[in-house]
């Protein structure tokens, strides 16, 4: 594949870190969007040392702060002519209800809304690069329901419920991008990485933490968990018929019925647009 410019979120840990390493080895120019720049600079140092690739850059971006997302996108627009790959990988689950800087329920904000603003803000560069947008979702989306869109703020909070809606939103968003921007050369995918031994779940208290701990012996490594992201970012040709699809183990996989619901994904688009309106 020719030289590619790739932007990735959440590369300071777990699946994102392994994805960044593999793409640095494949000579992608990498823009690491991180909320902790110290961690980002340390990662950059490691990647340069391990791969010899010097085209690695750190950009501050807290996905739970829309001003920070806008600033990061503006910085990229000032530097780059085009982006070929955007990997919306950062995410997590929160034990208790919290709000982002913008007053949005935090799990929905960091997993979906921040990435929604980032992607739309970068769209001129993505179009120039005929880009692939890759959303790291989860099989947890299968616990998500269309009705959850009636309260994206999760006033009656459930950690697993909020996470399910956020990951279902990653799939709806990929499908909407394919529909709305496919004619302009954009392709978009969502994926499940597997059940991966990472920092994921470290915010969970009580039962959640016990469940994560019990599951650890059966989990795959971050390197294994990164394989579908790496595949989608580096496969030379992916059939145009697969635009908007959900992947698992480097193949198209089944979603729940809610993920196929066109009016739900349009509703999510409207809700997300309203939430980011001050920053577009
Ligand atoms: N692990 C699994 O079994 C599993 C299964 C299905 C899906 N996933 C998905 O895989 C993706 C990667 O997760 P992981 O397992 O690799 O977890 P992880 O090791 O906890 O990594 C999460 C990454 O997201 C970043 N991040 C979190 N909140 C952020 C924010 N507000 N702004 C910017 N960056 C933020 C973290 O940054 P810091 O380093 O600063 O904390 C870290 O780099 C997530 O979307 C997750 O939902 C994971």
PDB file of C-alpha atoms and ligand atoms in Angstrom:
ATOM      1  CA  UNK A   1       0.000   0.000   0.000  1.00  0.00           C
ATOM      2  CA  UNK A   2       1.381   3.463  -0.800  1.00  0.00           C
ATOM      3  CA  UNK A   3       2.475   5.801   1.967  1.00  0.00           C
ATOM      4  CA  UNK A   4      -0.500   6.582   4.201  1.00  0.00           C
ATOM      5  CA  UNK A   5      -1.340   9.255   6.763  1.00  0.00           C
ATOM      6  CA  UNK A   6      -3.197   7.770   9.711  1.00  0.00           C
ATOM      7  CA  UNK A   7      -4.838   9.446  12.707  1.00  0.00           C
ATOM      8  CA  UNK A   8      -5.562   7.262  15.732  1.00  0.00           C
ATOM      9  CA  UNK A   9      -7.186   7.912  19.124  1.00  0.00           C
ATOM     10  CA  UNK A  10      -6.468   5.943  22.289  1.00  0.00           C
ATOM     11  CA  UNK A  11      -3.034   4.729  21.198  1.00  0.00           C
ATOM     12  CA  UNK A  12      -1.475   5.201  24.653  1.00  0.00           C
ATOM     13  CA  UNK A  13      -2.713   1.812  25.853  1.00  0.00           C
ATOM     14  CA  UNK A  14      -4.002  -1.637  24.901  1.00  0.00           C
ATOM     15  CA  UNK A  15      -5.420  -2.282  21.436  1.00  0.00           C
ATOM     16  CA  UNK A  16      -4.613   1.220  20.154  1.00  0.00           C
ATOM     17  CA  UNK A  17      -0.959   0.921  21.136  1.00  0.00           C
ATOM     18  CA  UNK A  18      -0.540  -2.361  19.243  1.00  0.00           C
ATOM     19  CA  UNK A  19      -2.402  -0.939  16.248  1.00  0.00           C
ATOM     20  CA  UNK A  20      -0.090   2.087  16.207  1.00  0.00           C
ATOM     21  CA  UNK A  21       2.998  -0.148  16.449  1.00  0.00           C
ATOM     22  CA  UNK A  22       1.912  -2.319  13.513  1.00  0.00           C
ATOM     23  CA  UNK A  23       1.040   0.693  11.342  1.00  0.00           C
ATOM     24  CA  UNK A  24       4.329   2.431  12.224  1.00  0.00           C
ATOM     25  CA  UNK A  25       6.056  -0.760  11.023  1.00  0.00           C
ATOM     26  CA  UNK A  26       4.089  -0.467   7.775  1.00  0.00           C
ATOM     27  CA  UNK A  27       5.432   3.085   7.305  1.00  0.00           C
ATOM     28  CA  UNK A  28       2.202   4.968   7.965  1.00  0.00           C
ATOM     29  CA  UNK A  29       2.742   8.580   9.043  1.00  0.00           C
ATOM     30  CA  UNK A  30       1.001   8.465  12.424  1.00  0.00           C
ATOM     31  CA  UNK A  31      -0.817  11.204  14.294  1.00  0.00           C
ATOM     32  CA  UNK A  32      -1.425  10.044  17.873  1.00  0.00           C
ATOM     33  CA  UNK A  33      -4.379  11.902  19.391  1.00  0.00           C
ATOM     34  CA  UNK A  34      -3.953  11.583  23.165  1.00  0.00           C
ATOM     35  CA  UNK A  35      -5.470  13.111  26.290  1.00  0.00           C
ATOM     36  CA  UNK A  36      -2.189  12.669  28.198  1.00  0.00           C
ATOM     37  CA  UNK A  37       0.649  14.214  26.189  1.00  0.00           C
ATOM     38  CA  UNK A  38       3.357  12.857  28.512  1.00  0.00           C
ATOM     39  CA  UNK A  39       2.147   9.316  27.765  1.00  0.00           C
ATOM     40  CA  UNK A  40       1.872  10.264  24.084  1.00  0.00           C
ATOM     41  CA  UNK A  41       5.471  11.508  23.896  1.00  0.00           C
ATOM     42  CA  UNK A  42       6.700   8.355  25.672  1.00  0.00           C
ATOM     43  CA  UNK A  43       4.767   6.212  23.156  1.00  0.00           C
ATOM     44  CA  UNK A  44       6.199   8.197  20.252  1.00  0.00           C
ATOM     45  CA  UNK A  45       9.721   7.585  21.591  1.00  0.00           C
ATOM     46  CA  UNK A  46       9.045   3.834  21.863  1.00  0.00           C
ATOM     47  CA  UNK A  47       7.549   3.647  18.359  1.00  0.00           C
ATOM     48  CA  UNK A  48      10.461   5.542  16.780  1.00  0.00           C
ATOM     49  CA  UNK A  49      12.968   3.313  18.613  1.00  0.00           C
ATOM     50  CA  UNK A  50      11.182   0.076  17.723  1.00  0.00           C
ATOM     51  CA  UNK A  51      10.359   0.816  14.090  1.00  0.00           C
ATOM     52  CA  UNK A  52      12.749   3.538  12.874  1.00  0.00           C
ATOM     53  CA  UNK A  53       9.674   5.378  11.543  1.00  0.00           C
ATOM     54  CA  UNK A  54      10.215   9.074  12.337  1.00  0.00           C
ATOM     55  CA  UNK A  55       6.867  10.278  10.958  1.00  0.00           C
ATOM     56  CA  UNK A  56       5.092  10.025  14.297  1.00  0.00           C
ATOM     57  CA  UNK A  57       3.430  13.044  15.880  1.00  0.00           C
ATOM     58  CA  UNK A  58       1.544  13.671  19.129  1.00  0.00           C
ATOM     59  CA  UNK A  59      -1.541  15.891  19.248  1.00  0.00           C
ATOM     60  CA  UNK A  60      -3.432  16.659  22.446  1.00  0.00           C
ATOM     61  CA  UNK A  61      -7.092  15.586  22.225  1.00  0.00           C
ATOM     62  CA  UNK A  62      -9.411  14.838  25.136  1.00  0.00           C
ATOM     63  CA  UNK A  63     -12.467  13.204  23.599  1.00  0.00           C
ATOM     64  CA  UNK A  64     -14.530  14.151  26.644  1.00  0.00           C
ATOM     65  CA  UNK A  65     -13.948  17.843  25.932  1.00  0.00           C
ATOM     66  CA  UNK A  66     -15.379  19.078  22.623  1.00  0.00           C
ATOM     67  CA  UNK A  67     -13.227  22.243  22.582  1.00  0.00           C
ATOM     68  CA  UNK A  68     -10.154  20.027  22.853  1.00  0.00           C
ATOM     69  CA  UNK A  69     -11.418  17.847  19.965  1.00  0.00           C
ATOM     70  CA  UNK A  70     -12.022  20.911  17.820  1.00  0.00           C
ATOM     71  CA  UNK A  71      -8.546  22.279  18.643  1.00  0.00           C
ATOM     72  CA  UNK A  72      -6.960  18.939  17.687  1.00  0.00           C
ATOM     73  CA  UNK A  73      -8.859  18.859  14.366  1.00  0.00           C
ATOM     74  CA  UNK A  74      -7.845  22.479  13.649  1.00  0.00           C
ATOM     75  CA  UNK A  75      -4.209  21.601  14.335  1.00  0.00           C
ATOM     76  CA  UNK A  76      -4.391  18.696  11.879  1.00  0.00           C
ATOM     77  CA  UNK A  77      -6.113  20.879   9.278  1.00  0.00           C
ATOM     78  CA  UNK A  78      -3.270  23.395   9.625  1.00  0.00           C
ATOM     79  CA  UNK A  79      -0.634  20.705   9.036  1.00  0.00           C
ATOM     80  CA  UNK A  80      -2.042  18.116   6.656  1.00  0.00           C
ATOM     81  CA  UNK A  81      -3.345  18.096   3.106  1.00  0.00           C
ATOM     82  CA  UNK A  82      -5.130  14.753   3.427  1.00  0.00           C
ATOM     83  CA  UNK A  83      -5.804  11.870   5.827  1.00  0.00           C
ATOM     84  CA  UNK A  84      -6.044   8.280   4.538  1.00  0.00           C
ATOM     85  CA  UNK A  85      -7.107   6.497   7.720  1.00  0.00           C
ATOM     86  CA  UNK A  86      -8.889   7.616  10.874  1.00  0.00           C
ATOM     87  CA  UNK A  87      -9.064   5.039  13.662  1.00  0.00           C
ATOM     88  CA  UNK A  88     -11.623   6.000  16.308  1.00  0.00           C
ATOM     89  CA  UNK A  89     -10.292   3.586  18.903  1.00  0.00           C
ATOM     90  CA  UNK A  90     -10.337   5.328  22.310  1.00  0.00           C
ATOM     91  CA  UNK A  91     -13.048   4.245  24.694  1.00  0.00           C
ATOM     92  CA  UNK A  92     -13.989   2.831  28.017  1.00  0.00           C
ATOM     93  CA  UNK A  93     -16.707   2.119  30.547  1.00  0.00           C
ATOM     94  CA  UNK A  94     -17.457   4.077  33.719  1.00  0.00           C
ATOM     95  CA  UNK A  95     -18.769   2.559  36.943  1.00  0.00           C
ATOM     96  CA  UNK A  96     -20.773   5.628  37.966  1.00  0.00           C
ATOM     97  CA  UNK A  97     -22.611   8.292  36.025  1.00  0.00           C
ATOM     98  CA  UNK A  98     -20.322  11.208  35.238  1.00  0.00           C
ATOM     99  CA  UNK A  99     -20.542  14.030  32.742  1.00  0.00           C
ATOM    100  CA  UNK A 100     -18.023  15.294  30.224  1.00  0.00           C
ATOM    101  CA  UNK A 101     -16.845  18.913  30.230  1.00  0.00           C
ATOM    102  CA  UNK A 102     -19.810  19.665  27.942  1.00  0.00           C
ATOM    103  CA  UNK A 103     -22.380  18.089  30.268  1.00  0.00           C
ATOM    104  CA  UNK A 104     -22.794  14.886  28.215  1.00  0.00           C
ATOM    105  CA  UNK A 105     -22.930  11.484  29.960  1.00  0.00           C
ATOM    106  CA  UNK A 106     -19.250  10.496  29.940  1.00  0.00           C
ATOM    107  CA  UNK A 107     -19.389   6.998  28.390  1.00  0.00           C
ATOM    108  CA  UNK A 108     -21.449   8.263  25.426  1.00  0.00           C
ATOM    109  CA  UNK A 109     -19.259  11.393  25.216  1.00  0.00           C
ATOM    110  CA  UNK A 110     -15.848   9.679  25.092  1.00  0.00           C
ATOM    111  CA  UNK A 111     -16.815   6.614  23.027  1.00  0.00           C
ATOM    112  CA  UNK A 112     -19.076   8.344  20.499  1.00  0.00           C
ATOM    113  CA  UNK A 113     -19.687  12.120  20.617  1.00  0.00           C
ATOM    114  CA  UNK A 114     -16.001  13.116  20.693  1.00  0.00           C
ATOM    115  CA  UNK A 115     -15.312  10.836  17.721  1.00  0.00           C
ATOM    116  CA  UNK A 116     -18.380  12.184  15.889  1.00  0.00           C
ATOM    117  CA  UNK A 117     -17.040  15.754  16.155  1.00  0.00           C
ATOM    118  CA  UNK A 118     -13.492  14.662  15.296  1.00  0.00           C
ATOM    119  CA  UNK A 119     -14.606  12.801  12.170  1.00  0.00           C
ATOM    120  CA  UNK A 120     -16.908  15.532  10.857  1.00  0.00           C
ATOM    121  CA  UNK A 121     -14.319  18.238  11.567  1.00  0.00           C
ATOM    122  CA  UNK A 122     -11.691  16.276   9.635  1.00  0.00           C
ATOM    123  CA  UNK A 123     -14.053  15.475   6.742  1.00  0.00           C
ATOM    124  CA  UNK A 124     -12.379  17.833   4.202  1.00  0.00           C
ATOM    125  CA  UNK A 125      -9.042  16.036   4.829  1.00  0.00           C
ATOM    126  CA  UNK A 126     -10.702  12.614   4.869  1.00  0.00           C
ATOM    127  CA  UNK A 127     -12.366  13.293   1.532  1.00  0.00           C
ATOM    128  CA  UNK A 128      -9.065  14.414   0.004  1.00  0.00           C
ATOM    129  CA  UNK A 129      -7.450  11.196   1.274  1.00  0.00           C
ATOM    130  CA  UNK A 130     -10.363   8.948   0.136  1.00  0.00           C
ATOM    131  CA  UNK A 131     -10.139   7.762   3.707  1.00  0.00           C
ATOM    132  CA  UNK A 132     -11.153   4.717   5.657  1.00  0.00           C
ATOM    133  CA  UNK A 133     -12.785   5.501   9.006  1.00  0.00           C
ATOM    134  CA  UNK A 134     -12.522   2.641  11.507  1.00  0.00           C
ATOM    135  CA  UNK A 135     -14.660   2.667  14.662  1.00  0.00           C
ATOM    136  CA  UNK A 136     -13.625   0.269  17.407  1.00  0.00           C
ATOM    137  CA  UNK A 137     -16.972  -0.997  18.690  1.00  0.00           C
ATOM    138  CA  UNK A 138     -17.758  -4.158  20.662  1.00  0.00           C
ATOM    139  CA  UNK A 139     -20.008  -7.202  20.850  1.00  0.00           C
ATOM    140  CA  UNK A 140     -21.373  -5.364  23.900  1.00  0.00           C
ATOM    141  CA  UNK A 141     -23.447  -3.383  21.358  1.00  0.00           C
ATOM    142  CA  UNK A 142     -25.769  -6.411  21.356  1.00  0.00           C
ATOM    143  CA  UNK A 143     -27.134  -5.285  24.735  1.00  0.00           C
ATOM    144  CA  UNK A 144     -28.008  -1.934  23.143  1.00  0.00           C
ATOM    145  CA  UNK A 145     -31.556  -0.994  22.130  1.00  0.00           C
ATOM    146  CA  UNK A 146     -33.049   1.629  19.826  1.00  0.00           C
ATOM    147  CA  UNK A 147     -35.139   2.936  22.751  1.00  0.00           C
ATOM    148  CA  UNK A 148     -31.952   3.940  24.574  1.00  0.00           C
ATOM    149  CA  UNK A 149     -31.748   6.864  22.153  1.00  0.00           C
ATOM    150  CA  UNK A 150     -34.642   8.409  24.080  1.00  0.00           C
ATOM    151  CA  UNK A 151     -32.231   9.155  26.931  1.00  0.00           C
ATOM    152  CA  UNK A 152     -28.616   9.334  25.765  1.00  0.00           C
ATOM    153  CA  UNK A 153     -27.852  11.169  29.020  1.00  0.00           C
ATOM    154  CA  UNK A 154     -28.678   7.956  30.937  1.00  0.00           C
ATOM    155  CA  UNK A 155     -30.392   9.731  33.840  1.00  0.00           C
ATOM    156  CA  UNK A 156     -31.002   6.280  35.337  1.00  0.00           C
ATOM    157  CA  UNK A 157     -27.480   5.090  34.912  1.00  0.00           C
ATOM    158  CA  UNK A 158     -26.308   1.574  34.220  1.00  0.00           C
ATOM    159  CA  UNK A 159     -22.613   1.186  33.329  1.00  0.00           C
ATOM    160  CA  UNK A 160     -23.215  -1.726  30.945  1.00  0.00           C
ATOM    161  CA  UNK A 161     -26.298  -0.025  29.433  1.00  0.00           C
ATOM    162  CA  UNK A 162     -24.415   3.209  28.714  1.00  0.00           C
ATOM    163  CA  UNK A 163     -21.499   1.244  27.252  1.00  0.00           C
ATOM    164  CA  UNK A 164     -23.861  -0.823  25.053  1.00  0.00           C
ATOM    165  CA  UNK A 165     -25.470   2.344  23.625  1.00  0.00           C
ATOM    166  CA  UNK A 166     -22.038   3.892  23.011  1.00  0.00           C
ATOM    167  CA  UNK A 167     -20.784   0.812  21.133  1.00  0.00           C
ATOM    168  CA  UNK A 168     -24.048   0.482  19.168  1.00  0.00           C
ATOM    169  CA  UNK A 169     -23.534   4.152  18.260  1.00  0.00           C
ATOM    170  CA  UNK A 170     -20.063   3.317  16.865  1.00  0.00           C
ATOM    171  CA  UNK A 171     -21.781   0.891  14.438  1.00  0.00           C
ATOM    172  CA  UNK A 172     -24.642   3.256  13.533  1.00  0.00           C
ATOM    173  CA  UNK A 173     -22.084   6.020  12.949  1.00  0.00           C
ATOM    174  CA  UNK A 174     -19.960   3.833  10.613  1.00  0.00           C
ATOM    175  CA  UNK A 175     -23.072   2.899   8.595  1.00  0.00           C
ATOM    176  CA  UNK A 176     -24.198   6.519   8.374  1.00  0.00           C
ATOM    177  CA  UNK A 177     -20.743   7.625   7.222  1.00  0.00           C
ATOM    178  CA  UNK A 178     -20.770   4.986   4.496  1.00  0.00           C
ATOM    179  CA  UNK A 179     -24.233   6.093   3.351  1.00  0.00           C
ATOM    180  CA  UNK A 180     -23.685   9.835   3.519  1.00  0.00           C
ATOM    181  CA  UNK A 181     -20.043  10.071   2.425  1.00  0.00           C
ATOM    182  CA  UNK A 182     -19.571   6.866   0.388  1.00  0.00           C
ATOM    183  CA  UNK A 183     -20.293   8.770  -2.844  1.00  0.00           C
ATOM    184  CA  UNK A 184     -17.406  11.097  -1.924  1.00  0.00           C
ATOM    185  CA  UNK A 185     -14.978   8.193  -1.584  1.00  0.00           C
ATOM    186  CA  UNK A 186     -15.186   7.617   2.168  1.00  0.00           C
ATOM    187  CA  UNK A 187     -15.391   4.072   3.504  1.00  0.00           C
ATOM    188  CA  UNK A 188     -16.252   3.335   7.124  1.00  0.00           C
ATOM    189  CA  UNK A 189     -16.249   0.205   9.251  1.00  0.00           C
ATOM    190  CA  UNK A 190     -16.962  -0.826  12.823  1.00  0.00           C
ATOM    191  CA  UNK A 191     -15.309  -3.760  14.533  1.00  0.00           C
ATOM    192  CA  UNK A 192     -15.170  -5.963  17.595  1.00  0.00           C
ATOM    193  CA  UNK A 193     -11.552  -6.554  18.671  1.00  0.00           C
ATOM    194  CA  UNK A 194     -12.231  -9.670  20.783  1.00  0.00           C
ATOM    195  CA  UNK A 195     -12.164  -9.850  24.564  1.00  0.00           C
ATOM    196  CA  UNK A 196      -8.771  -8.353  25.195  1.00  0.00           C
ATOM    197  CA  UNK A 197      -6.543  -8.076  28.276  1.00  0.00           C
ATOM    198  CA  UNK A 198      -6.007  -4.276  28.411  1.00  0.00           C
ATOM    199  CA  UNK A 199      -6.650  -1.385  30.773  1.00  0.00           C
ATOM    200  CA  UNK A 200     -10.339  -1.669  29.772  1.00  0.00           C
ATOM    201  CA  UNK A 201     -12.695  -1.993  32.753  1.00  0.00           C
ATOM    202  CA  UNK A 202     -10.196  -0.508  35.230  1.00  0.00           C
ATOM    203  CA  UNK A 203     -12.779   2.179  36.067  1.00  0.00           C
ATOM    204  CA  UNK A 204     -15.346  -0.429  37.090  1.00  0.00           C
ATOM    205  CA  UNK A 205     -15.993  -0.996  40.753  1.00  0.00           C
ATOM    206  CA  UNK A 206     -17.414  -4.011  42.609  1.00  0.00           C
ATOM    207  CA  UNK A 207     -18.989  -6.799  40.592  1.00  0.00           C
ATOM    208  CA  UNK A 208     -17.749  -5.423  37.256  1.00  0.00           C
ATOM    209  CA  UNK A 209     -14.151  -5.578  38.429  1.00  0.00           C
ATOM    210  CA  UNK A 210     -14.611  -9.147  39.730  1.00  0.00           C
ATOM    211  CA  UNK A 211     -16.131 -10.197  36.376  1.00  0.00           C
ATOM    212  CA  UNK A 212     -13.200  -8.626  34.472  1.00  0.00           C
ATOM    213  CA  UNK A 213     -10.718 -10.348  36.812  1.00  0.00           C
ATOM    214  CA  UNK A 214     -12.427 -13.744  36.397  1.00  0.00           C
ATOM    215  CA  UNK A 215     -12.389 -13.329  32.623  1.00  0.00           C
ATOM    216  CA  UNK A 216      -8.691 -12.381  32.361  1.00  0.00           C
ATOM    217  CA  UNK A 217      -7.325 -15.934  31.853  1.00  0.00           C
ATOM    218  CA  UNK A 218      -9.593 -16.345  28.788  1.00  0.00           C
ATOM    219  CA  UNK A 219      -8.743 -13.037  27.180  1.00  0.00           C
ATOM    220  CA  UNK A 220      -6.566 -12.508  24.107  1.00  0.00           C
ATOM    221  CA  UNK A 221      -3.474 -10.266  24.060  1.00  0.00           C
ATOM    222  CA  UNK A 222      -3.651  -6.621  22.902  1.00  0.00           C
ATOM    223  CA  UNK A 223      -1.569  -7.635  19.885  1.00  0.00           C
ATOM    224  CA  UNK A 224      -4.189 -10.249  18.929  1.00  0.00           C
ATOM    225  CA  UNK A 225      -6.984  -7.764  19.692  1.00  0.00           C
ATOM    226  CA  UNK A 226      -5.474  -5.215  17.303  1.00  0.00           C
ATOM    227  CA  UNK A 227      -5.548  -7.534  14.263  1.00  0.00           C
ATOM    228  CA  UNK A 228      -8.935  -6.470  12.832  1.00  0.00           C
ATOM    229  CA  UNK A 229      -8.066  -2.751  13.181  1.00  0.00           C
ATOM    230  CA  UNK A 230      -4.715  -3.384  11.473  1.00  0.00           C
ATOM    231  CA  UNK A 231      -6.410  -5.418   8.737  1.00  0.00           C
ATOM    232  CA  UNK A 232      -8.968  -2.695   7.978  1.00  0.00           C
ATOM    233  CA  UNK A 233      -6.279   0.011   8.039  1.00  0.00           C
ATOM    234  CA  UNK A 234      -3.810  -1.774   5.815  1.00  0.00           C
ATOM    235  CA  UNK A 235      -5.615  -4.218   3.499  1.00  0.00           C
ATOM    236  CA  UNK A 236      -4.928  -2.964  -0.023  1.00  0.00           C
ATOM    237  CA  UNK A 237      -8.433  -3.623  -1.350  1.00  0.00           C
ATOM    238  CA  UNK A 238     -11.670  -4.073   0.534  1.00  0.00           C
ATOM    239  CA  UNK A 239     -14.744  -4.711  -1.590  1.00  0.00           C
ATOM    240  CA  UNK A 240     -16.912  -1.567  -1.917  1.00  0.00           C
ATOM    241  CA  UNK A 241     -19.875  -3.810  -0.981  1.00  0.00           C
ATOM    242  CA  UNK A 242     -18.474  -3.983   2.546  1.00  0.00           C
ATOM    243  CA  UNK A 243     -18.652  -0.238   3.143  1.00  0.00           C
ATOM    244  CA  UNK A 244     -20.421   0.394   6.485  1.00  0.00           C
ATOM    245  CA  UNK A 245     -20.102  -3.196   7.727  1.00  0.00           C
ATOM    246  CA  UNK A 246     -19.204  -4.584  11.162  1.00  0.00           C
ATOM    247  CA  UNK A 247     -16.134  -6.848  11.383  1.00  0.00           C
ATOM    248  CA  UNK A 248     -14.842  -9.497  13.769  1.00  0.00           C
ATOM    249  CA  UNK A 249     -11.701 -11.610  13.285  1.00  0.00           C
ATOM    250  CA  UNK A 250     -11.018  -9.719  10.030  1.00  0.00           C
ATOM    251  CA  UNK A 251     -14.349 -10.770   8.518  1.00  0.00           C
ATOM    252  CA  UNK A 252     -17.809  -9.301   8.235  1.00  0.00           C
ATOM    253  CA  UNK A 253     -19.865 -10.298  11.268  1.00  0.00           C
ATOM    254  CA  UNK A 254     -23.478 -10.167  12.386  1.00  0.00           C
ATOM    255  CA  UNK A 255     -24.782  -7.282  14.476  1.00  0.00           C
ATOM    256  CA  UNK A 256     -27.969  -7.176  16.506  1.00  0.00           C
ATOM    257  CA  UNK A 257     -31.160  -5.984  14.790  1.00  0.00           C
ATOM    258  CA  UNK A 258     -30.984  -2.524  16.365  1.00  0.00           C
ATOM    259  CA  UNK A 259     -27.686  -1.858  14.560  1.00  0.00           C
ATOM    260  CA  UNK A 260     -29.508  -2.368  11.220  1.00  0.00           C
ATOM    261  CA  UNK A 261     -32.241   0.140  12.046  1.00  0.00           C
ATOM    262  CA  UNK A 262     -31.983   3.043   9.579  1.00  0.00           C
ATOM    263  CA  UNK A 263     -34.244   5.446  11.435  1.00  0.00           C
ATOM    264  CA  UNK A 264     -32.265   4.846  14.644  1.00  0.00           C
ATOM    265  CA  UNK A 265     -28.981   5.726  12.971  1.00  0.00           C
ATOM    266  CA  UNK A 266     -30.533   8.861  11.522  1.00  0.00           C
ATOM    267  CA  UNK A 267     -31.849   9.758  14.970  1.00  0.00           C
ATOM    268  CA  UNK A 268     -28.365   9.245  16.446  1.00  0.00           C
ATOM    269  CA  UNK A 269     -26.948  11.512  13.743  1.00  0.00           C
ATOM    270  CA  UNK A 270     -29.439  14.265  14.640  1.00  0.00           C
ATOM    271  CA  UNK A 271     -28.794  13.949  18.389  1.00  0.00           C
ATOM    272  CA  UNK A 272     -25.019  13.996  17.836  1.00  0.00           C
ATOM    273  CA  UNK A 273     -25.231  16.991  15.512  1.00  0.00           C
ATOM    274  CA  UNK A 274     -27.173  18.918  18.158  1.00  0.00           C
ATOM    275  CA  UNK A 275     -24.603  18.046  20.828  1.00  0.00           C
ATOM    276  CA  UNK A 276     -21.636  19.219  18.746  1.00  0.00           C
ATOM    277  CA  UNK A 277     -23.394  22.177  17.059  1.00  0.00           C
ATOM    278  CA  UNK A 278     -21.442  24.877  18.956  1.00  0.00           C
ATOM    279  CA  UNK A 279     -18.152  23.394  17.696  1.00  0.00           C
ATOM    280  CA  UNK A 280     -18.801  22.794  14.007  1.00  0.00           C
TER     281      UNK A 280
HETATM  282  N1  LIG B   1     -10.528  -4.740  25.903  1.00  0.00           N
HETATM  283  C1  LIG B   1     -11.599  -5.331  25.418  1.00  0.00           C
HETATM  284  O1  LIG B   1     -11.909  -6.512  25.728  1.00  0.00           O
HETATM  285  C2  LIG B   1     -12.479  -4.628  24.434  1.00  0.00           C
HETATM  286  C3  LIG B   1     -13.567  -5.347  23.870  1.00  0.00           C
HETATM  287  C4  LIG B   1     -14.387  -4.707  22.946  1.00  0.00           C
HETATM  288  C5  LIG B   1     -14.130  -3.399  22.578  1.00  0.00           C
HETATM  289  N2  LIG B   1     -13.087  -2.719  23.158  1.00  0.00           N
HETATM  290  C6  LIG B   1     -12.860  -1.323  22.727  1.00  0.00           C
HETATM  291  O2  LIG B   1     -11.507  -1.201  22.318  1.00  0.00           O
HETATM  292  C7  LIG B   1     -11.123   0.162  22.403  1.00  0.00           C
HETATM  293  C8  LIG B   1      -9.749   0.253  23.045  1.00  0.00           C
HETATM  294  O3  LIG B   1      -9.842  -0.188  24.382  1.00  0.00           O
HETATM  295  P1  LIG B   1      -8.698  -1.002  25.147  1.00  0.00           P
HETATM  296  O4  LIG B   1      -9.264  -2.312  25.502  1.00  0.00           O
HETATM  297  O5  LIG B   1      -7.419  -0.935  24.409  1.00  0.00           O
HETATM  298  O6  LIG B   1      -8.653  -0.164  26.518  1.00  0.00           O
HETATM  299  P2  LIG B   1      -7.515   0.680  27.246  1.00  0.00           P
HETATM  300  O7  LIG B   1      -6.265  -0.111  27.355  1.00  0.00           O
HETATM  301  O8  LIG B   1      -8.163   1.166  28.502  1.00  0.00           O
HETATM  302  O9  LIG B   1      -7.253   1.923  26.266  1.00  0.00           O
HETATM  303  C9  LIG B   1      -8.179   2.965  26.147  1.00  0.00           C
HETATM  304  C10 LIG B   1      -7.521   4.128  25.415  1.00  0.00           C
HETATM  305  O10 LIG B   1      -8.493   5.179  25.266  1.00  0.00           O
HETATM  306  C11 LIG B   1      -7.935   6.399  25.755  1.00  0.00           C
HETATM  307  N3  LIG B   1      -8.973   7.298  26.254  1.00  0.00           N
HETATM  308  C12 LIG B   1      -9.919   7.031  27.188  1.00  0.00           C
HETATM  309  N4  LIG B   1     -10.676   8.128  27.409  1.00  0.00           N
HETATM  310  C13 LIG B   1     -10.199   9.107  26.593  1.00  0.00           C
HETATM  311  C14 LIG B   1     -10.533  10.459  26.374  1.00  0.00           C
HETATM  312  N5  LIG B   1     -11.509  11.070  27.073  1.00  0.00           N
HETATM  313  N6  LIG B   1      -9.846  11.156  25.444  1.00  0.00           N
HETATM  314  C15 LIG B   1      -8.829  10.577  24.753  1.00  0.00           C
HETATM  315  N7  LIG B   1      -8.444   9.305  24.929  1.00  0.00           N
HETATM  316  C16 LIG B   1      -9.116   8.572  25.852  1.00  0.00           C
HETATM  317  C17 LIG B   1      -6.980   5.954  26.867  1.00  0.00           C
HETATM  318  O11 LIG B   1      -6.070   7.007  27.166  1.00  0.00           O
HETATM  319  P3  LIG B   1      -5.166   6.991  28.533  1.00  0.00           P
HETATM  320  O12 LIG B   1      -3.971   6.135  28.226  1.00  0.00           O
HETATM  321  O13 LIG B   1      -4.836   8.425  28.730  1.00  0.00           O
HETATM  322  O14 LIG B   1      -6.023   6.406  29.622  1.00  0.00           O
HETATM  323  C18 LIG B   1      -6.335   4.743  26.207  1.00  0.00           C
HETATM  324  O15 LIG B   1      -5.336   5.141  25.293  1.00  0.00           O
HETATM  325  C19 LIG B   1     -12.230   0.875  23.190  1.00  0.00           C
HETATM  326  O16 LIG B   1     -13.051   1.589  22.291  1.00  0.00           O
HETATM  327  C20 LIG B   1     -13.024  -0.272  23.808  1.00  0.00           C
HETATM  328  O17 LIG B   1     -14.377   0.077  24.004  1.00  0.00           O
HETATM  329  C21 LIG B   1     -12.258  -3.311  24.074  1.00  0.00           C
END
